[in-house]
Amino acid sequence: MKRICLFLIVVPVLFLLAVIYYYVYQPKFIDIKTNWSEKEFSNGIELKYDYFDGEKRIPIKAIKGSKIKVDYTIGGKGGLSTSFLDQNGKFVKIIPEGGTVSIMAEKDGEYFFVIKGNKMENGYIKVSWKIESGS
């Protein structure tokens, strides 16, 4: 009897924890990139793909007080979201749809411009950035 009661308590609690984890952290369990190509430049990158469902992190080095300005263009079908992460992987800024965004570097180090594709097809993403020194 005790085993059944324990089972009836533990299973729903584990299920609830899994649901909370999923909705809080929204993990992406898949990362599919078909016919993926990357062409890197000194201050930019060009991505081409037949299918993209996953994440691409683009590292950008900056000095404290400098301004990171990123321009990006996309082509193809599907959904896309972009954001900035700091060195610790914490969100600096979630970027609404648009072509240009900038942030101020609060510390020296690497920041990440993150692109998340959602079932994107036959497209490209061009990203370029400029680091402007602080005043």
PDB file of C-alpha atoms in Angstrom:
ATOM      1  CA  MET A   1       0.000   0.000   0.000  1.00  0.00           C
ATOM      2  CA  LYS A   2       2.819   2.395   0.856  1.00  0.00           C
ATOM      3  CA  ARG A   3       4.434   1.752  -2.529  1.00  0.00           C
ATOM      4  CA  ILE A   4       1.249   2.644  -4.394  1.00  0.00           C
ATOM      5  CA  CYS A   5       0.813   5.862  -2.396  1.00  0.00           C
ATOM      6  CA  LEU A   6       4.454   6.777  -2.984  1.00  0.00           C
ATOM      7  CA  PHE A   7       4.068   6.058  -6.702  1.00  0.00           C
ATOM      8  CA  LEU A   8       0.883   8.171  -6.891  1.00  0.00           C
ATOM      9  CA  ILE A   9       2.736  11.093  -5.314  1.00  0.00           C
ATOM     10  CA  VAL A  10       6.118  10.843  -7.046  1.00  0.00           C
ATOM     11  CA  VAL A  11       4.884  10.430 -10.642  1.00  0.00           C
ATOM     12  CA  PRO A  12       2.639  13.540 -10.695  1.00  0.00           C
ATOM     13  CA  VAL A  13       5.345  15.597  -8.958  1.00  0.00           C
ATOM     14  CA  LEU A  14       7.947  14.533 -11.544  1.00  0.00           C
ATOM     15  CA  PHE A  15       5.513  15.288 -14.355  1.00  0.00           C
ATOM     16  CA  LEU A  16       4.790  18.724 -12.903  1.00  0.00           C
ATOM     17  CA  LEU A  17       8.518  19.476 -12.599  1.00  0.00           C
ATOM     18  CA  ALA A  18       9.075  18.443 -16.229  1.00  0.00           C
ATOM     19  CA  VAL A  19       6.257  20.713 -17.422  1.00  0.00           C
ATOM     20  CA  ILE A  20       7.565  23.657 -15.395  1.00  0.00           C
ATOM     21  CA  TYR A  21      11.083  23.108 -16.739  1.00  0.00           C
ATOM     22  CA  TYR A  22       9.800  23.013 -20.317  1.00  0.00           C
ATOM     23  CA  TYR A  23       7.750  26.196 -20.051  1.00  0.00           C
ATOM     24  CA  VAL A  24      10.315  28.165 -18.037  1.00  0.00           C
ATOM     25  CA  TYR A  25      13.441  27.290 -19.986  1.00  0.00           C
ATOM     26  CA  GLN A  26      11.836  26.349 -23.323  1.00  0.00           C
ATOM     27  CA  PRO A  27      14.598  23.948 -24.293  1.00  0.00           C
ATOM     28  CA  LYS A  28      15.139  23.200 -27.934  1.00  0.00           C
ATOM     29  CA  PHE A  29      15.594  19.453 -28.156  1.00  0.00           C
ATOM     30  CA  ILE A  30      16.253  19.410 -31.875  1.00  0.00           C
ATOM     31  CA  ASP A  31      18.826  21.164 -33.985  1.00  0.00           C
ATOM     32  CA  ILE A  32      18.389  20.328 -37.659  1.00  0.00           C
ATOM     33  CA  LYS A  33      20.453  22.057 -40.322  1.00  0.00           C
ATOM     34  CA  THR A  34      20.160  20.676 -43.875  1.00  0.00           C
ATOM     35  CA  ASN A  35      22.599  21.819 -46.573  1.00  0.00           C
ATOM     36  CA  TRP A  36      23.963  24.358 -44.095  1.00  0.00           C
ATOM     37  CA  SER A  37      26.845  26.583 -45.112  1.00  0.00           C
ATOM     38  CA  GLU A  38      28.639  29.363 -43.254  1.00  0.00           C
ATOM     39  CA  LYS A  39      30.873  32.013 -44.735  1.00  0.00           C
ATOM     40  CA  GLU A  40      32.675  34.053 -42.071  1.00  0.00           C
ATOM     41  CA  PHE A  41      34.085  37.546 -42.487  1.00  0.00           C
ATOM     42  CA  SER A  42      36.032  39.715 -40.042  1.00  0.00           C
ATOM     43  CA  ASN A  43      32.848  41.441 -38.816  1.00  0.00           C
ATOM     44  CA  GLY A  44      30.090  39.265 -40.185  1.00  0.00           C
ATOM     45  CA  ILE A  45      28.761  35.913 -41.242  1.00  0.00           C
ATOM     46  CA  GLU A  46      26.537  34.628 -44.018  1.00  0.00           C
ATOM     47  CA  LEU A  47      24.465  31.492 -43.456  1.00  0.00           C
ATOM     48  CA  LYS A  48      22.664  29.558 -46.197  1.00  0.00           C
ATOM     49  CA  TYR A  49      20.439  26.532 -45.735  1.00  0.00           C
ATOM     50  CA  ASP A  50      17.717  24.359 -47.197  1.00  0.00           C
ATOM     51  CA  TYR A  51      16.241  23.737 -43.743  1.00  0.00           C
ATOM     52  CA  PHE A  52      17.018  25.267 -40.343  1.00  0.00           C
ATOM     53  CA  ASP A  53      15.264  24.333 -37.112  1.00  0.00           C
ATOM     54  CA  GLY A  54      17.543  25.091 -34.199  1.00  0.00           C
ATOM     55  CA  GLU A  55      19.988  27.670 -32.910  1.00  0.00           C
ATOM     56  CA  LYS A  56      23.120  29.455 -34.107  1.00  0.00           C
ATOM     57  CA  ARG A  57      25.220  31.519 -31.677  1.00  0.00           C
ATOM     58  CA  ILE A  58      27.508  34.142 -33.172  1.00  0.00           C
ATOM     59  CA  PRO A  59      30.255  35.315 -30.786  1.00  0.00           C
ATOM     60  CA  ILE A  60      31.153  39.022 -30.799  1.00  0.00           C
ATOM     61  CA  LYS A  61      34.042  40.327 -28.678  1.00  0.00           C
ATOM     62  CA  ALA A  62      33.628  43.733 -27.063  1.00  0.00           C
ATOM     63  CA  ILE A  63      35.265  45.972 -24.483  1.00  0.00           C
ATOM     64  CA  LYS A  64      33.369  47.431 -21.526  1.00  0.00           C
ATOM     65  CA  GLY A  65      31.554  50.623 -22.513  1.00  0.00           C
ATOM     66  CA  SER A  66      31.612  49.930 -26.240  1.00  0.00           C
ATOM     67  CA  LYS A  67      28.482  49.724 -28.342  1.00  0.00           C
ATOM     68  CA  ILE A  68      27.784  46.565 -30.349  1.00  0.00           C
ATOM     69  CA  LYS A  69      25.667  47.353 -33.402  1.00  0.00           C
ATOM     70  CA  VAL A  70      24.317  44.382 -35.385  1.00  0.00           C
ATOM     71  CA  ASP A  71      22.566  44.477 -38.758  1.00  0.00           C
ATOM     72  CA  TYR A  72      20.916  41.373 -40.143  1.00  0.00           C
ATOM     73  CA  THR A  73      18.808  40.362 -43.121  1.00  0.00           C
ATOM     74  CA  ILE A  74      16.941  37.137 -43.689  1.00  0.00           C
ATOM     75  CA  GLY A  75      15.385  35.377 -46.621  1.00  0.00           C
ATOM     76  CA  GLY A  76      13.233  32.283 -46.946  1.00  0.00           C
ATOM     77  CA  LYS A  77      10.175  30.847 -45.235  1.00  0.00           C
ATOM     78  CA  GLY A  78       9.724  30.052 -41.557  1.00  0.00           C
ATOM     79  CA  GLY A  79      10.041  31.679 -38.172  1.00  0.00           C
ATOM     80  CA  LEU A  80      13.034  33.412 -36.658  1.00  0.00           C
ATOM     81  CA  SER A  81      13.864  34.970 -33.314  1.00  0.00           C
ATOM     82  CA  THR A  82      17.024  36.777 -32.282  1.00  0.00           C
ATOM     83  CA  SER A  83      18.518  37.821 -28.959  1.00  0.00           C
ATOM     84  CA  PHE A  84      21.752  38.882 -27.256  1.00  0.00           C
ATOM     85  CA  LEU A  85      23.392  36.877 -24.474  1.00  0.00           C
ATOM     86  CA  ASP A  86      26.251  37.973 -22.228  1.00  0.00           C
ATOM     87  CA  GLN A  87      29.364  35.954 -21.338  1.00  0.00           C
ATOM     88  CA  ASN A  88      27.412  33.945 -18.754  1.00  0.00           C
ATOM     89  CA  GLY A  89      24.632  33.015 -21.169  1.00  0.00           C
ATOM     90  CA  LYS A  90      22.144  35.419 -19.588  1.00  0.00           C
ATOM     91  CA  PHE A  91      19.784  37.461 -21.743  1.00  0.00           C
ATOM     92  CA  VAL A  92      20.894  41.005 -22.413  1.00  0.00           C
ATOM     93  CA  LYS A  93      18.191  41.825 -24.898  1.00  0.00           C
ATOM     94  CA  ILE A  94      15.494  40.001 -26.821  1.00  0.00           C
ATOM     95  CA  ILE A  95      15.270  41.580 -30.208  1.00  0.00           C
ATOM     96  CA  PRO A  96      11.960  42.274 -31.882  1.00  0.00           C
ATOM     97  CA  GLU A  97      11.786  41.587 -35.575  1.00  0.00           C
ATOM     98  CA  GLY A  98      13.820  44.124 -37.464  1.00  0.00           C
ATOM     99  CA  GLY A  99      17.131  44.619 -39.134  1.00  0.00           C
ATOM    100  CA  THR A 100      19.293  46.591 -36.671  1.00  0.00           C
ATOM    101  CA  VAL A 101      19.910  46.323 -32.959  1.00  0.00           C
ATOM    102  CA  SER A 102      22.545  47.638 -30.579  1.00  0.00           C
ATOM    103  CA  ILE A 103      23.580  47.047 -26.985  1.00  0.00           C
ATOM    104  CA  MET A 104      26.174  48.498 -24.641  1.00  0.00           C
ATOM    105  CA  ALA A 105      28.844  46.094 -23.385  1.00  0.00           C
ATOM    106  CA  GLU A 106      28.774  46.130 -19.598  1.00  0.00           C
ATOM    107  CA  LYS A 107      31.949  44.019 -19.278  1.00  0.00           C
ATOM    108  CA  ASP A 108      34.909  43.024 -21.425  1.00  0.00           C
ATOM    109  CA  GLY A 109      34.348  39.720 -23.178  1.00  0.00           C
ATOM    110  CA  GLU A 110      32.339  37.767 -25.656  1.00  0.00           C
ATOM    111  CA  TYR A 111      28.680  38.480 -26.311  1.00  0.00           C
ATOM    112  CA  PHE A 112      26.485  36.220 -28.397  1.00  0.00           C
ATOM    113  CA  PHE A 113      24.020  37.215 -31.094  1.00  0.00           C
ATOM    114  CA  VAL A 114      21.647  34.239 -31.060  1.00  0.00           C
ATOM    115  CA  ILE A 115      19.506  33.211 -34.000  1.00  0.00           C
ATOM    116  CA  LYS A 116      16.768  30.644 -33.427  1.00  0.00           C
ATOM    117  CA  GLY A 117      15.168  29.226 -36.529  1.00  0.00           C
ATOM    118  CA  ASN A 118      11.767  27.577 -36.480  1.00  0.00           C
ATOM    119  CA  LYS A 119      11.240  25.364 -39.533  1.00  0.00           C
ATOM    120  CA  MET A 120      12.975  27.823 -41.859  1.00  0.00           C
ATOM    121  CA  GLU A 121      13.290  26.699 -45.466  1.00  0.00           C
ATOM    122  CA  ASN A 122      15.374  27.665 -48.507  1.00  0.00           C
ATOM    123  CA  GLY A 123      16.896  30.771 -47.069  1.00  0.00           C
ATOM    124  CA  TYR A 124      19.818  32.789 -45.896  1.00  0.00           C
ATOM    125  CA  ILE A 125      20.786  34.950 -42.950  1.00  0.00           C
ATOM    126  CA  LYS A 126      23.381  37.710 -43.256  1.00  0.00           C
ATOM    127  CA  VAL A 127      24.727  39.233 -40.058  1.00  0.00           C
ATOM    128  CA  SER A 128      27.256  42.048 -39.762  1.00  0.00           C
ATOM    129  CA  TRP A 129      28.368  43.946 -36.688  1.00  0.00           C
ATOM    130  CA  LYS A 130      30.339  46.999 -35.737  1.00  0.00           C
ATOM    131  CA  ILE A 131      31.943  47.775 -32.387  1.00  0.00           C
ATOM    132  CA  GLU A 132      31.889  51.497 -31.548  1.00  0.00           C
ATOM    133  CA  SER A 133      34.106  52.624 -28.705  1.00  0.00           C
ATOM    134  CA  GLY A 134      32.398  54.251 -25.738  1.00  0.00           C
ATOM    135  CA  SER A 135      32.725  57.914 -24.925  1.00  0.00           C
TER     136      SER A 135
END
